[in-house]
XYZ file of C-alpha atoms in Angstrom:
406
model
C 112.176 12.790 20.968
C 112.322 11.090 24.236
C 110.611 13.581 26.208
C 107.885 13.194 23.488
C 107.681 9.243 24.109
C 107.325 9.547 27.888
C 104.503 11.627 27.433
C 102.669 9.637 24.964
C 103.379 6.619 26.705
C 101.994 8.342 30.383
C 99.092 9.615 27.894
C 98.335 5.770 27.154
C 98.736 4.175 30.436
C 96.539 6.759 31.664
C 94.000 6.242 29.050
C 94.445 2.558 30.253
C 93.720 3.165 33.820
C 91.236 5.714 33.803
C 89.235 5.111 30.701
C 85.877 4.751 32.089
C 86.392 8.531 33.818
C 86.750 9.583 30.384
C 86.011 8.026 26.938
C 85.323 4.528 26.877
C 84.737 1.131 28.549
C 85.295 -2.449 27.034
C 82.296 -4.712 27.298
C 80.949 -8.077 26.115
C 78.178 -7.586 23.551
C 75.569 -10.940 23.833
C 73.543 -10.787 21.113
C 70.608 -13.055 20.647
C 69.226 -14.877 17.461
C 66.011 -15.936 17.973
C 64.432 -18.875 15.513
C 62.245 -21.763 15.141
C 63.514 -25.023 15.072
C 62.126 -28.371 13.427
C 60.111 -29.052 16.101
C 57.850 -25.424 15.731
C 59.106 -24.516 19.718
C 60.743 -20.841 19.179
C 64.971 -21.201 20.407
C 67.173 -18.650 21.473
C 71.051 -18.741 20.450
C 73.514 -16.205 22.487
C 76.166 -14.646 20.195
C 78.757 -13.245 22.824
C 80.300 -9.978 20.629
C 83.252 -7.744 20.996
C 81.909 -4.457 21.907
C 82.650 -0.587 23.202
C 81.276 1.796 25.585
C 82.202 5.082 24.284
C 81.179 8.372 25.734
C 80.968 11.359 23.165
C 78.866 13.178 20.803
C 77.137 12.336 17.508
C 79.717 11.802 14.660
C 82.556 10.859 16.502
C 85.257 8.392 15.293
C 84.754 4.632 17.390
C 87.864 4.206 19.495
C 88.233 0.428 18.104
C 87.519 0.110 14.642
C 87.119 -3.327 14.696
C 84.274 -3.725 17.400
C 80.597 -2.641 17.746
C 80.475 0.284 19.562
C 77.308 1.916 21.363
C 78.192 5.798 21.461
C 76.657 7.198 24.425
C 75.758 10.928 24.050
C 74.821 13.598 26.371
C 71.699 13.135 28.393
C 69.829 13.857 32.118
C 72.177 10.865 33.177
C 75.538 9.847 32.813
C 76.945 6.586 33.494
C 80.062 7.355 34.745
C 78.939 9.290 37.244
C 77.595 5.793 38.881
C 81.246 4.436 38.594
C 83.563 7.704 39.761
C 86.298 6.914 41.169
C 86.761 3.102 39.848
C 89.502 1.897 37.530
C 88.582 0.123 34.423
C 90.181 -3.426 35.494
C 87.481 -3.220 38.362
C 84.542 -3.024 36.441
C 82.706 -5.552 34.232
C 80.268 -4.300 31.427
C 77.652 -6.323 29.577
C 75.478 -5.573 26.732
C 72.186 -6.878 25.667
C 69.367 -5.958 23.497
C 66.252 -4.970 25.641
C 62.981 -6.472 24.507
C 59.536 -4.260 25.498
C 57.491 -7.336 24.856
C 55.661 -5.756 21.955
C 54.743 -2.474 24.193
C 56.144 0.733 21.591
C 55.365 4.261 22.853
C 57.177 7.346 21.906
C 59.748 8.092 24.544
C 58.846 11.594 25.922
C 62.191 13.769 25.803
C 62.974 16.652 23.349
C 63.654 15.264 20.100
C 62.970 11.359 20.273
C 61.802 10.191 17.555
C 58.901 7.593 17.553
C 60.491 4.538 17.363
C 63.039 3.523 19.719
C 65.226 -0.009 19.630
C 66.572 -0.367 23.550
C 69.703 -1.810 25.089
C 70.715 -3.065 28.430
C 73.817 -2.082 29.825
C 75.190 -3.475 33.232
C 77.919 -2.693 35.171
C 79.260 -4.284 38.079
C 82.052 -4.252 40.284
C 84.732 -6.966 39.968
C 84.426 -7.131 43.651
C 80.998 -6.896 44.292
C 80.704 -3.474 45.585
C 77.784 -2.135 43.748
C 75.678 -3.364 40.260
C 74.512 -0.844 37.640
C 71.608 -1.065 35.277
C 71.667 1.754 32.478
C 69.004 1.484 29.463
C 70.185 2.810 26.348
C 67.861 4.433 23.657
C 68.491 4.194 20.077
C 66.179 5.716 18.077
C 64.999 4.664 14.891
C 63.214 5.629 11.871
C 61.402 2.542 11.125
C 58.187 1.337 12.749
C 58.185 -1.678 15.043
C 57.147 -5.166 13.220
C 53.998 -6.383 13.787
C 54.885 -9.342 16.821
C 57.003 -9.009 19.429
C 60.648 -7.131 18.343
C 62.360 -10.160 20.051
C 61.578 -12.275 17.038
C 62.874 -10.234 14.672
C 65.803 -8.094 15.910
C 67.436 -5.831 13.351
C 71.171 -7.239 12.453
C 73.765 -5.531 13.820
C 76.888 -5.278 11.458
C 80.562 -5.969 13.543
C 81.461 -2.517 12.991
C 78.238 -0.787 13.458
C 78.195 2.441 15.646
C 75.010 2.511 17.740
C 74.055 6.353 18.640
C 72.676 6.073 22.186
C 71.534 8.057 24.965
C 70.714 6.807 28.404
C 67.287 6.533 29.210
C 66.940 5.005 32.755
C 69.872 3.781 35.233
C 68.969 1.899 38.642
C 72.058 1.413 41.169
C 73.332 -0.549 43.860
C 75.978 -0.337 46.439
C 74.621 -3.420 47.947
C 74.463 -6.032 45.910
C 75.543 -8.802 48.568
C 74.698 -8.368 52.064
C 75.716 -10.332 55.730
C 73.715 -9.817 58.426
C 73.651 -11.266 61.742
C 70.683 -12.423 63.530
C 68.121 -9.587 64.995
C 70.420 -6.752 62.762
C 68.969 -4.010 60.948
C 70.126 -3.674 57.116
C 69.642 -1.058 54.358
C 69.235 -2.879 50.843
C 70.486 0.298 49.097
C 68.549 1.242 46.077
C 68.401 4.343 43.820
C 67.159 4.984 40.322
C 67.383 8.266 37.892
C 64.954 9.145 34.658
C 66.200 11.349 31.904
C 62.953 12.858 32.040
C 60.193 14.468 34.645
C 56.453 13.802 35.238
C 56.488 9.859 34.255
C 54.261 6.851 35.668
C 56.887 5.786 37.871
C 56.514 2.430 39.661
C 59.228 1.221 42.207
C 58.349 -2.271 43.868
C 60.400 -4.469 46.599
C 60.206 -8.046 46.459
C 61.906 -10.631 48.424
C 62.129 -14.192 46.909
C 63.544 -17.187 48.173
C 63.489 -21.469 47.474
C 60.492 -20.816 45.118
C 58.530 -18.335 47.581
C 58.305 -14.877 46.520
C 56.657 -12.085 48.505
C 55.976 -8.402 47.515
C 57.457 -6.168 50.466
C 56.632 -2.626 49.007
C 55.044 -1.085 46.342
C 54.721 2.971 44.963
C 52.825 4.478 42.232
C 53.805 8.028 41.208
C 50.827 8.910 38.981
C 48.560 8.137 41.956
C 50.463 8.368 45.168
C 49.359 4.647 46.264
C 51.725 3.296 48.691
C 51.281 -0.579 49.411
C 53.581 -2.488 52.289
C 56.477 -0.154 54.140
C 60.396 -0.031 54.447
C 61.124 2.398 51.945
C 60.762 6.283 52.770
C 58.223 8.017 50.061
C 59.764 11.070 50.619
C 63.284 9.824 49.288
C 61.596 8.449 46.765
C 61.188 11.649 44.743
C 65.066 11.869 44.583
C 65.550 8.235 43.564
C 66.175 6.826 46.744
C 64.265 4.070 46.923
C 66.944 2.016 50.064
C 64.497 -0.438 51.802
C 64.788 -0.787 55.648
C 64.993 -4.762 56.680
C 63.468 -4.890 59.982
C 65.301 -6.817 62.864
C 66.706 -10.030 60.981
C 65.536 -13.960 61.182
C 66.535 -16.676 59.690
C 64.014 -16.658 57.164
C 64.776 -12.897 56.074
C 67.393 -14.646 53.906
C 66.819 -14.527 50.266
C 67.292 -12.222 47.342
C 65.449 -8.956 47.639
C 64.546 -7.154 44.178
C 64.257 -3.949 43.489
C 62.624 -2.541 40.451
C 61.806 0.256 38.634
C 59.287 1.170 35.714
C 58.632 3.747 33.154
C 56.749 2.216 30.412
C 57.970 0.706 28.595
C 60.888 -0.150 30.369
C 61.698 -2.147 33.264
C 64.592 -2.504 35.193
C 65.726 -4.460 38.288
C 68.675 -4.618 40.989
C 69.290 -8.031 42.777
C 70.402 -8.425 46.056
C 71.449 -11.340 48.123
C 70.946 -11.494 51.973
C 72.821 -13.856 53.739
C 72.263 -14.489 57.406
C 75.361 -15.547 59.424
C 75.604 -15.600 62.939
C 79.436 -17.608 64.553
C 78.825 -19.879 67.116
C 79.144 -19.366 70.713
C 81.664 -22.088 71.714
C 82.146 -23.668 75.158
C 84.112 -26.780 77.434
C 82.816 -28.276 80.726
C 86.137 -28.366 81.903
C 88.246 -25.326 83.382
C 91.637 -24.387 81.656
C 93.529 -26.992 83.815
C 91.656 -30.459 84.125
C 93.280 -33.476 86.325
C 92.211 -37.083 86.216
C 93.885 -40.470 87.606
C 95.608 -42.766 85.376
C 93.335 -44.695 83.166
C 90.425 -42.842 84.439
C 87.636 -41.634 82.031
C 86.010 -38.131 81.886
C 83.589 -36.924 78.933
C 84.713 -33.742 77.727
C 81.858 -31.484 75.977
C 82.886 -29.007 73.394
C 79.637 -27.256 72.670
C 78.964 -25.136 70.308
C 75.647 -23.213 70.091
C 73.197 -20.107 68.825
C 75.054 -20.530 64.984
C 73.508 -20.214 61.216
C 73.780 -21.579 58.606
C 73.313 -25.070 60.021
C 76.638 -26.356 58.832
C 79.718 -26.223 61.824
C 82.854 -28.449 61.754
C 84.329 -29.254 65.090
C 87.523 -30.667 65.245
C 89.622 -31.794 68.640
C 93.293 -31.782 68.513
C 95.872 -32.898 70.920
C 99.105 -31.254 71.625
C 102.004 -31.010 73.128
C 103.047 -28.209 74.352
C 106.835 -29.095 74.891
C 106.902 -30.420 71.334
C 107.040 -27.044 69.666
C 102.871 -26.435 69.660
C 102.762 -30.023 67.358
C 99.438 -30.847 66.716
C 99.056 -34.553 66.356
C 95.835 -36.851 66.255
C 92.599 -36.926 68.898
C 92.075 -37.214 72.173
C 92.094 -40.631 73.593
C 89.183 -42.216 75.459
C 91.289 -42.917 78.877
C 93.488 -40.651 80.519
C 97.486 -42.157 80.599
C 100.537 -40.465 82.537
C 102.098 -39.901 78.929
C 99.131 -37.688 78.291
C 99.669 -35.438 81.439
C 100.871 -31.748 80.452
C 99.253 -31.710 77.208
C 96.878 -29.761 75.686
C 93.831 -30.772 74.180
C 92.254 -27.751 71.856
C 88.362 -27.990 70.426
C 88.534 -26.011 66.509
C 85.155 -24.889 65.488
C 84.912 -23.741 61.809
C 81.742 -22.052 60.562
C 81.021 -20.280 57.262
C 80.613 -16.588 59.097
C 84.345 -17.536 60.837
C 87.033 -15.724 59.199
C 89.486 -18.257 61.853
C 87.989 -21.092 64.047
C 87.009 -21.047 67.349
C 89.023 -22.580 69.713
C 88.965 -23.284 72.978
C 91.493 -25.569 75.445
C 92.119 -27.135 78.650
C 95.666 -28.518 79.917
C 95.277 -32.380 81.414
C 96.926 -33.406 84.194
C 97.178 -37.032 84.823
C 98.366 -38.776 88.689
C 98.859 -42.235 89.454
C 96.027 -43.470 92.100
C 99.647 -44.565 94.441
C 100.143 -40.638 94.356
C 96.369 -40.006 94.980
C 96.302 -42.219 97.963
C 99.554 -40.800 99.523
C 97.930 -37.398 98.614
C 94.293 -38.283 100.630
C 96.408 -39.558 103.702
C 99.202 -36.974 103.630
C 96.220 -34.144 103.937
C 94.191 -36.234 106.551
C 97.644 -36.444 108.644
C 97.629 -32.736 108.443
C 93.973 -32.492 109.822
C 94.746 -34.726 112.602
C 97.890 -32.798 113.198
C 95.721 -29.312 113.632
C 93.165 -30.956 115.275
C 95.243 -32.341 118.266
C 97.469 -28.600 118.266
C 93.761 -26.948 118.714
C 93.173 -29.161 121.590
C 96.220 -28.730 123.386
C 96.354 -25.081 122.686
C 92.866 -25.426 124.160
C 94.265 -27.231 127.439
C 97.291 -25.163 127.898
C 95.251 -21.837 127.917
C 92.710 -23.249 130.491
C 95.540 -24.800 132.648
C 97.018 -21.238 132.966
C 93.682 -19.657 133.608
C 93.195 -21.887 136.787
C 96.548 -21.238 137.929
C 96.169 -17.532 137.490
C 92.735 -17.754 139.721
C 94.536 -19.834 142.344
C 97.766 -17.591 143.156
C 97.244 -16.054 146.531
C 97.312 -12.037 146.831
C-alpha cells in the first residue's frame, strides 16, 4: 500500500512539473462581450475565464471538469515543441478569441470544414526568454453572420470543450533585447504553417514615440522582396531573424515581426533597448596633496553613456574608520581631512554596480611647506658648493701633477 502511494504521489508531482511536455497547460481564458451602449458607440467588456490547454485526440475526457478547455489535436505543428524543455511554473498562457475582421475563407488542409471560429493562444516565458503565438482552428458547421464575427461571438458554456488544431505559430527567443552602441543584434524570428503552397507575407517594422517605419517586407506568391535584414533563403524554413545593422541611439524601439496567411495574422514584439555605461574619470591621481585650507576643484566626469539619466554621488571616507562612508567632500582642504579617501559613485541604468573611482588627500600645514621649500633649497646649495670644490680640488691636483720635476 505504501509502495503504491509513493508512486502515485511521484506520478502527480511529475504531472505537476512537467505538464506542458505532456498533457496540459493552465491558462487564463479573456473572453470578450461586445455591445452597444446608450450612447450608440459599440463597447467591449473583458471576461477573464478559467481555462485548459490540453493536448490529445478527439473525444477525450477534459483534465478539469470544471474549466473551458481548448483540446488541441494532432496537426503539422505542435506547441510544445516551441516550449521543450520548460517547466509549467515558467510559462504563462493566454487565450483569446481571434477576430478575421469579416474576411471567411475555407482553411486549405485535409478535412476543414468551411467555416472556421479562431483562437489566439500565447505563451510566454515567466522570465522573458522567448514569446509564442499559436492560432487555433475550430471548425464549425455554421456559416459566418452577416457583419463582422466580433459583434456577435458564439457563447461559450464554462464547461465547453473546444476541438482545436493549430493552424499557425510565430516564435521568439528574443523578445527583449540590450544592445550597446555600434553592436550588431539578431531580432530572432521564426514562423511554421500547418499547410504548404500559401500567400505567405512576413513584414519587419520598427516603431517608436509615435514613428513607425517598415524595415522589410516578403511576398511568397510573387517573390517581391522590399527593404533588407532578413535572409530570403531562411525564409522558406521559417526563419525570418532580422539583422540590426551597427546600433544608434535611435535604433531603439520595438521591432515587429509579422506573419500572414489569410485570413490570419499574427505578430511577435520585440523591445530594443540601447545601453551603453559610462566611461568615468578624476583630474586628480590616486594620491592628491593640498595645504591647509587650500581649495582645489575636483572633476568626476563621466562621459560617452545612454540613456541620458546618470547619478553621481561623492562620498568621503575614512579609511582608518573601518571603510565608513560618511557625508561629502568639503569645499576647503583641513588637516583632519588628510588620509582620507574621497570616492566618486556613478550609477547608470546599464550598471549592474556603480562606477567608482578615488583619490587619497593629503593635507600639510603651509609652516611644514615652508620648512619643506627651504630644507630642499639648503640641499641644492649644499650640492652646488660640493660640485665646486670637487671642481677645485681636481684642478689643484692636476697643476701639481704638471709641476713635479722628472
Amino acid at each position: 500500500m505504501d509502495l503504491i502511494l509513493k508512486i502515485l504521489i511521484y506520478l502527480y508531482l511529475s504531472a505537476g512539473v512537467w505538464s506542458i511536455q505532456n498533457q496540459w497547460l493552465p491558462c487564463q481564458f479573456t473572453d470578450e462581450h461586445v455591445f452597444t451602449n446608450n450612447e450608440g458607440h459599440t463597447e467591449t467588456r473583458l471576461i477573464h475565464r478559467e481555462a485548459m490547454l490540453q493536448f490529445g485526440q478527439k473525444g477525450d475526457a477534459p483534465v478539469n471538469q470544471n474549466a473551458i478547455t481548448f483540446l488541441i489535436t494532432g496537426s503539422k505543428l505542435d506547441l510544445r515543441r516551441y516550449v521543450e524543455g520548460v517547466e509549467e511554473e515558467q510559462l504563462e498562457c493566454e487565450l483569446r478569441r481571434y477576430s478575421t475582421e469579416g474576411i471567411y475563407v475555407r482553411w486549405p488542409v485535409m478535412g476543414a470544414q468551411e467555416y472556421n471560429h479562431w483562437f489566439l493562444c500565447t505563451l510566454r516565458h515567466s522570465r522573458g526568454l522567448f514569446t509564442v503565438a499559436g492560432f487555433l482552428r475550430h471548425p464549425s458547421d455554421q456559416p459566418p453572420p452577416g457583419e463582422q464575427d466580433y459583434r456577435k461571438w458564439p457563447p461559450i458554456p464554462d464547461r465547453e470543450v473546444l476541438t482545436t488544431t493549430v493552424a499557425m505559430a510565430i516564435k521568439t527567443k528574443t523578445p527583449s533585447v540590450k544592445a550597446g552602441l555600434m553592436s550588431q543584434q539578431k531580432l530572432h524570428c521564426q514562423f511554421d504553417v500547418d499547410h504548404k503552397g500559401g500567400n505567405i507575407t512576413v513584414e519587419w517594422h520598427w516603431q517608436h514615440r509615435g514613428e513607425r517605419n517598415k524595415l522589410f517586407s516578403y511576398t511568397s506568391r510573387t517573390g517581391h522582396t522590399q527593404g533588407s535584414g532578413v535572409g530570403v533563403k531562411a525564409l522558406a524554413t521559417g526563419d525570418a531573424t532580422y539583422t540590426l545593422p551597427l546600433s544608434k541611439m535611435s535604433s531603439e524601439g520595438t521591432y515587429i515581426c509579422s506573419v500572414s496567411v489569410n485570413p490570419l495574422f499574427g505578430s511577435v514584439d520585440i523591445n530594443l533597448h540601447i545601453e551603453e555605461p559610462p566611461r568615468v574619470s578624476l583630474n586628480v591621481g590616486p594620491t592628491f596633496s593640498l595645504l591647509d585650507g587650500q581649495e582645489q576643484k575636483v572633476v568626476c566626469e563621466a562621459n560617452s553613456y545612454y540613456p541620458l539619466d546618470v547619478e553621481i554621488v561623492w562620498y568621503e571616507q575614512d579609511l582608518a574608520a573601518s571603510g565608513q562612508r560618511v557625508g561629502a567632500p568639503l569645499p576647503k582642504a583641513s588637516l583632519r581631512q588628510s588620509g582620507k579617501q574621497f570616492t566618486c559613485s556613478v550609477s547608470h541604468h546599464s550598471l549592474k554596480v556603480p562606477i567608482k573611482k578615488s583619490f587619497i588627500l593629503n593635507v600639510e600645514e603651509p609652516g611644514s611647506w615652508m620648512f619643506n621649500i627651504a630644507l630642499g633649497l639648503f640641499a641644492i646649495v649644499l650640492l652646488v658648493i660640493l660640485f665646486v670644490m670637487l671642481r677645485y680640488l681636481h684642478s689643484a691636483r692636476k697643476r701639481a701633477v704638471e709641476k713635479k720635476p722628472y
